[in-house]
Coordinates of C-alpha atoms and ligand atoms in Angstrom, one line a residue:
X651 CA -11.6 -32.2 -25.2
X652 CA -12.5 -29.0 -26.9
X653 CA -15.8 -27.2 -25.4
X654 CA -18.6 -27.8 -27.9
X655 CA -20.3 -24.9 -29.3
X656 CA -22.5 -23.5 -26.9
X657 CA -20.5 -24.5 -23.9
X658 CA -20.5 -21.4 -21.1
X659 CA -16.6 -21.2 -20.4
X660 CA -16.1 -20.5 -16.6
X661 CA -13.6 -18.0 -15.6
X662 CA -10.5 -19.2 -13.8
X663 CA -10.6 -19.2 -10.3
X664 CA -8.3 -17.0 -8.3
X665 CA -5.9 -18.4 -5.6
X666 CA -7.4 -17.5 -2.3
X667 CA -5.6 -15.0 -0.3
X668 CA -4.1 -15.9 3.2
X669 CA -7.1 -15.2 5.5
X670 CA -4.6 -13.1 7.8
X671 CA -3.8 -10.4 5.2
X672 CA -5.9 -7.5 4.9
X673 CA -6.5 -6.7 0.9
X674 CA -6.8 -3.3 -0.7
X675 CA -10.3 -3.1 -2.5
X676 CA -9.4 -1.0 -5.3
X677 CA -6.5 -3.5 -6.5
X678 CA -4.0 -0.7 -7.5
X679 CA -2.4 2.1 -6.1
X680 CA -2.5 4.6 -8.9
X681 CA -2.7 7.3 -6.2
X682 CA -3.1 7.9 -2.8
X683 CA -6.6 8.0 -2.2
X684 CA -7.1 4.3 -3.9
X685 CA -6.7 3.0 -0.3
X686 CA -9.5 3.6 1.8
X687 CA -8.8 4.9 5.4
X688 CA -9.0 1.4 6.8
X689 CA -6.8 -0.1 4.4
X690 CA -4.2 2.7 5.0
X691 CA -4.3 1.9 8.8
X692 CA -4.0 -1.8 8.0
X693 CA -1.1 -1.1 6.0
X694 CA 0.8 0.7 8.5
X695 CA 0.1 -2.2 10.9
X696 CA 1.1 -4.7 8.7
X697 CA 4.5 -2.6 8.0
X698 CA 5.1 -2.7 11.7
X699 CA 4.9 -6.4 11.8
X700 CA 7.0 -6.8 8.4
X701 CA 9.8 -4.8 9.9
X702 CA 9.8 -6.5 13.2
X703 CA 9.6 -10.0 12.1
X704 CA 10.8 -10.0 8.6
X705 CA 11.5 -13.9 8.3
X706 CA 7.9 -14.6 8.7
X707 CA 7.0 -13.5 5.4
X708 CA 10.3 -14.7 3.7
X709 CA 7.8 -16.9 1.4
X710 CA 4.8 -15.0 1.4
X711 CA 5.1 -14.2 -2.3
X712 CA 7.0 -17.1 -3.7
X713 CA 6.2 -17.7 -7.3
X714 CA 5.0 -14.0 -7.9
X715 CA 7.0 -11.4 -10.0
X716 CA 6.8 -7.9 -10.3
X717 CA 7.4 -5.9 -13.6
X718 CA 9.3 -2.9 -12.7
X719 CA 8.8 0.1 -15.2
X720 CA 11.2 3.1 -14.8
X721 CA 10.8 6.0 -17.5
X722 CA 12.9 8.0 -15.0
X723 CA 16.1 7.3 -13.0
X724 CA 15.7 6.0 -9.1
X725 CA 17.9 4.6 -6.5
X726 CA 15.4 4.4 -3.6
X727 CA 12.4 3.3 -5.6
X728 CA 14.1 0.6 -7.5
X729 CA 16.2 -1.1 -5.2
X730 CA 13.4 -1.1 -2.4
X731 CA 10.7 -2.7 -4.8
X732 CA 13.4 -5.2 -6.3
X733 CA 14.3 -6.0 -2.7
X734 CA 10.9 -6.2 -0.9
X735 CA 9.7 -8.7 -3.9
X736 CA 12.7 -10.8 -3.3
X737 CA 12.7 -10.7 0.6
X738 CA 9.0 -12.0 0.1
X739 CA 10.3 -14.9 -2.0
X740 CA 9.2 -13.6 -5.5
X741 CA 11.5 -11.9 -8.2
X742 CA 11.2 -9.0 -10.4
X743 CA 12.0 -7.8 -13.8
X744 CA 13.4 -4.2 -14.9
X745 CA 12.7 -2.1 -17.8
X746 CA 14.1 1.3 -18.2
X747 CA 13.1 3.5 -20.9
X748 CA 9.9 5.1 -22.2
X749 CA 6.7 3.0 -22.0
X750 CA 4.5 2.9 -24.9
X751 CA 6.9 4.1 -27.6
X752 CA 7.9 0.7 -29.2
X753 CA 4.0 -0.9 -29.1
X754 CA 1.0 0.8 -27.6
X755 CA 1.0 1.5 -24.0
X756 CA -2.1 -1.3 -23.9
X757 CA -0.2 -3.9 -25.6
X758 CA 2.5 -3.4 -23.2
X759 CA 0.2 -3.7 -20.2
X760 CA -1.3 -6.8 -21.5
X761 CA 1.8 -8.6 -22.0
X762 CA 2.8 -7.9 -18.8
X763 CA -0.3 -9.3 -17.1
X764 CA 0.5 -12.5 -18.7
X765 CA 3.6 -13.4 -17.1
X766 CA 3.9 -11.1 -14.1
X767 CA 1.6 -10.3 -11.0
X768 CA 2.0 -6.6 -10.8
X769 CA 3.3 -3.6 -12.4
X770 CA 5.2 -0.9 -10.3
X771 CA 5.6 2.0 -12.7
X772 CA 7.5 5.1 -12.7
X773 CA 6.3 7.8 -15.6
X774 CA 6.5 11.2 -16.7
X775 CA 2.6 11.4 -16.8
X776 CA 0.2 10.1 -14.5
X777 CA -2.0 9.2 -17.5
X778 CA 0.5 6.7 -18.2
X779 CA -0.1 5.0 -14.8
X780 CA -3.6 5.2 -15.2
X781 CA -3.9 3.8 -18.7
X782 CA -1.7 0.6 -17.5
X783 CA -4.1 0.0 -14.7
X784 CA -7.0 0.3 -17.1
X785 CA -5.5 -2.0 -19.5
X786 CA -3.8 -4.7 -17.1
X787 CA -5.7 -7.1 -15.1
X788 CA -3.0 -7.1 -12.5
X789 CA -2.4 -4.6 -9.8
X790 CA -0.5 -1.2 -10.9
X791 CA 1.7 0.7 -8.4
X792 CA 2.5 4.3 -9.0
X793 CA 6.5 4.4 -8.1
X794 CA 6.0 8.2 -9.0
X795 CA 4.5 10.5 -11.6
X796 CA 4.2 14.1 -12.2
X797 CA 1.5 14.1 -9.8
X798 CA 1.7 11.8 -7.0
X799 CA 4.5 9.4 -5.1
X800 CA 2.0 7.5 -2.7
X801 CA 5.0 4.9 -1.9
X802 CA 7.2 7.7 -0.3
X803 CA 4.1 9.2 1.4
X804 CA 3.4 5.8 3.1
X805 CA 6.8 5.5 3.9
X806 CA 6.9 9.1 5.6
X807 CA 3.9 8.5 7.6
X808 CA 5.2 5.6 8.9
X809 CA 8.3 7.1 9.8
X810 CA 6.5 9.6 11.4
X811 CA 4.5 7.3 13.4
X812 CA 7.6 5.4 14.4
X813 CA 9.1 8.7 15.9
X814 CA 5.8 10.1 17.6
X815 CA 3.4 7.3 18.2
X816 CA 0.0 8.8 17.5
X817 CA -0.1 11.2 14.5
X818 CA -3.5 12.9 15.5
X819 CA -2.8 16.5 16.1
X820 CA 0.9 16.6 15.0
X821 CA 2.1 19.3 12.6
X822 CA 4.1 18.5 9.7
X823 CA 5.5 21.2 7.4
X824 CA 6.6 21.1 3.6
X825 CA 9.0 23.9 2.4
X826 CA 9.2 24.2 -1.2
X827 CA 7.2 22.9 -4.3
X828 CA 3.8 21.9 -4.4
X829 CA 5.0 19.2 -6.3
X830 CA 4.2 15.2 -6.6
X831 CA 5.9 14.3 -3.1
X832 CA 3.9 17.3 -1.4
X833 CA 0.7 16.2 -3.0
X834 CA 0.7 12.5 -1.6
X835 CA 2.3 13.7 1.8
X836 CA -0.5 16.3 2.3
X837 CA -3.3 13.6 1.4
X838 CA -1.9 11.0 3.6
X839 CA -1.1 13.1 6.4
X840 CA -4.3 14.9 6.8
X841 CA -6.3 11.8 6.4
X842 CA -4.1 10.3 9.3
X843 CA -5.4 13.6 11.3
X844 CA -2.0 15.3 11.1
X845 CA -2.1 19.1 10.7
X846 CA -0.2 20.2 7.2
X847 CA 1.5 23.5 6.7
X848 CA 2.9 24.0 3.0
X849 CA 4.8 27.4 2.3
X850 CA 5.7 27.5 -1.6
X851 CA 6.8 30.6 -3.7
X852 CA 3.6 32.1 -5.1
X853 CA 2.8 30.4 -8.4
X854 CA 4.1 27.0 -7.1
X855 CA 1.3 26.0 -4.7
X856 CA -0.2 22.4 -5.1
X857 CA -2.6 21.6 -7.5
X858 CA -6.0 23.1 -6.9
X859 CA -7.9 20.0 -7.5
X860 CA -5.8 18.0 -5.0
X861 CA -6.0 21.0 -2.6
X862 CA -10.0 20.7 -2.6
X863 CA -9.4 16.8 -1.7
X864 CA -6.9 17.9 1.2
X865 CA -9.6 20.3 2.7
X866 CA -12.5 17.6 2.4
X867 CA -9.8 15.3 4.1
X868 CA -8.9 17.6 6.4
X869 CA -12.4 18.5 7.5
X870 CA -13.3 14.7 8.1
X871 CA -10.4 14.4 10.3
X872 CA -10.6 17.6 11.9
X873 CA -7.2 18.5 10.9
X874 CA -6.0 22.0 9.8
X875 CA -4.5 22.8 6.5
X876 CA -2.2 25.9 5.9
X877 CA -1.5 26.9 2.5
X878 CA 1.2 30.0 2.6
X879 CA 4.0 31.5 1.3
X880 CA 5.9 32.2 4.4
X881 CA 8.5 29.4 5.3
X882 CA 8.6 30.8 8.8
X883 CA 4.8 30.5 9.4
X884 CA 4.8 27.1 8.1
X885 CA 8.0 25.8 10.2
X886 CA 6.9 27.4 13.7
X887 CA 5.4 24.8 15.9
X888 CA 6.0 21.9 13.5
X889 CA 7.0 18.7 14.6
X890 CA 8.5 17.6 11.4
X891 CA 9.8 20.1 8.6
X892 CA 9.9 18.5 4.9
X893 CA 11.6 19.4 1.6
X894 CA 12.2 18.3 -1.8
X895 CA 14.1 19.4 -4.8
X896 CA 13.0 22.8 -6.5
X897 CA 13.1 21.2 -10.1
X898 CA 11.8 17.5 -10.4
X899 CA 12.6 15.1 -12.9
X900 CA 11.2 16.3 -16.0
X901 CA 11.7 20.0 -14.9
X902 CA 15.3 20.5 -15.6
X903 CA 14.7 23.3 -18.2
X904 CA 13.3 25.3 -15.3
X905 CA 16.0 24.7 -13.2
X906 CA 17.5 28.2 -13.1
X907 CA 14.3 30.3 -13.2
X908 CA 13.3 28.1 -10.2
X909 CA 16.6 28.4 -8.2
X910 CA 15.7 32.4 -8.2
X911 CA 12.1 31.8 -7.2
X912 CA 12.9 29.2 -4.6
X913 CA 16.1 30.8 -2.5
X914 CA 13.9 32.2 0.6
X915 CA 12.4 28.8 1.0
X916 CA 15.6 26.9 2.0
X917 CA 15.8 24.7 4.7
X918 CA 18.6 26.1 6.4
X919 CA 20.3 26.6 10.0
X920 CA 18.9 30.1 10.0
X921 CA 15.0 28.6 9.4
X922 CA 15.7 26.0 11.8
X923 CA 17.4 28.0 14.9
X924 CA 14.7 30.6 14.5
X925 CA 11.6 28.6 13.9
X926 CA 11.9 24.9 14.6
X927 CA 12.0 23.5 18.2
X928 CA 14.5 21.3 19.7
X929 CA 12.3 18.1 18.9
X930 CA 11.3 19.0 15.5
X931 CA 12.8 16.4 12.5
X932 CA 13.9 17.0 9.2
X933 CA 12.8 15.1 6.4
X934 CA 13.4 14.8 2.8
X935 CA 12.4 12.0 0.3
X936 CA 15.9 12.1 -1.5
X937 CA 17.8 12.6 -3.8
X938 CA 18.5 16.1 -2.2
X939 CA 20.5 18.9 -3.6
X940 CA 22.5 20.2 -0.9
X941 CA 23.0 24.2 -1.1
X942 CA 19.4 24.2 -2.7
X943 CA 16.6 23.4 -0.9
X944 CA 18.5 22.4 2.2
X945 CA 21.9 22.8 3.7
X946 CA 24.3 20.4 5.0
X947 CA 23.8 21.6 8.4
X948 CA 20.0 20.7 8.5
X949 CA 20.0 17.2 6.5
X950 CA 23.3 16.2 8.4
X951 CA 22.0 17.0 11.7
X952 CA 21.1 14.6 14.3
X953 CA 17.4 15.9 13.9
X954 CA 17.5 14.6 10.5
X955 CA 15.6 11.1 9.4
X956 CA 16.1 11.2 5.9
X957 CA 17.6 7.7 6.1
X958 CA 14.9 6.2 8.3
X959 CA 12.5 7.1 5.5
X960 CA 14.5 5.5 2.8
X961 CA 14.8 2.4 4.9
X962 CA 11.0 2.5 5.6
X963 CA 10.5 2.4 1.8
X964 CA 11.5 -1.3 1.7
X965 CA 9.0 -2.3 4.8
X966 CA 6.1 -0.3 3.7
X967 CA 6.4 -1.7 0.2
X968 CA 6.8 -5.4 1.5
X969 CA 3.5 -4.6 3.4
X970 CA 1.9 -3.0 0.2
X971 CA 2.8 -6.0 -2.0
X972 CA 1.5 -8.6 0.6
X973 CA -1.8 -6.7 0.4
X974 CA -1.9 -6.4 -3.4
X975 CA -0.5 -9.7 -4.6
X976 CA -0.7 -12.2 -1.9
Ligands
LIG68 N1 12.7 9.0 -3.0 C1 12.6 8.3 -4.2 O1 11.7 8.2 -4.6 O2 14.0 8.2 -4.4 P1 14.3 7.3 -5.8 O3 14.1 8.5 -6.9 O4 15.6 7.3 -6.1 O5 13.5 6.2 -6.1
LIG69 N1 10.0 15.5 -6.8 C1 11.0 14.9 -7.1 C2 10.7 13.4 -6.2 C3 11.8 12.5 -6.7 C4 12.2 11.3 -5.7 C5 11.0 14.4 -8.3 O1 9.6 14.1 -9.1 O2 12.1 14.1 -9.1

């Protein structure tokens, strides 16, 4: 029977979440700080459980679907999100290409939320992620933008925790561009009590607004933040040394100019032998450009943990999906 005029319509009730899984208050991961400190710690704990006991979660997201939107290329993020949802009993639909070209982004968001349970988007601009989150009623996960790469940072801090245990007081050095990966890593590492040192060429430091946030997090956690133009200073005493490409996706036209500026920031045998320790590990989000930001000698060494990071993208994103859409 149709409702008569004046009948107040009641909102549809959401399915209750299983009591044992932690939830994310912000309902999105558009940027690292959408996760509270407690949610970040809960996510790392859940990642451990998911990695150790995958079968326990194999039906947890049955009937849930992801929209995967990629404006830029991807190997790791695309595979790990698709595998994550499938290993949790759900499925994904992939779209590659510009978002919001054929029809307004707000319409894209409001279509996808009628069919699927979560949008995972890799975009050129952070604004596109924020707009999707504004218009969609389902969670939106940033799968890399020009400004942040939160899923990468989650996998990285989880990898560091696996390698070293307690993160407080460890030193993480980032050598290279103050880019999306550096921003997310800096925010996540500092709030977990790691000391963070970043060495960039002059003019390629991280965004001042993000540095301000990082300083505040460092003060709360009692951690140190060093921003320098000296790779040796950043590397000395580091438990892990991280680098990333010198020209990110969307900056290809600056490649030649950047190559000249970044040459002294290569993570190579000389830097490693002179300034890293025997237990220091090497990290890279991948894809790597060997002979540019890193040499084969370092990335292929026994101290390299780059494929552990790549594997952990899967486990950490499974935990993230469980917290967001179960
Ligand atoms: N590290 C990372 O995000 O890799 P992809 O660009 O291959 O997804
Ligand atoms: N900074 C790189 C990371 C790739 C995973 C980029 O944005 O292209």
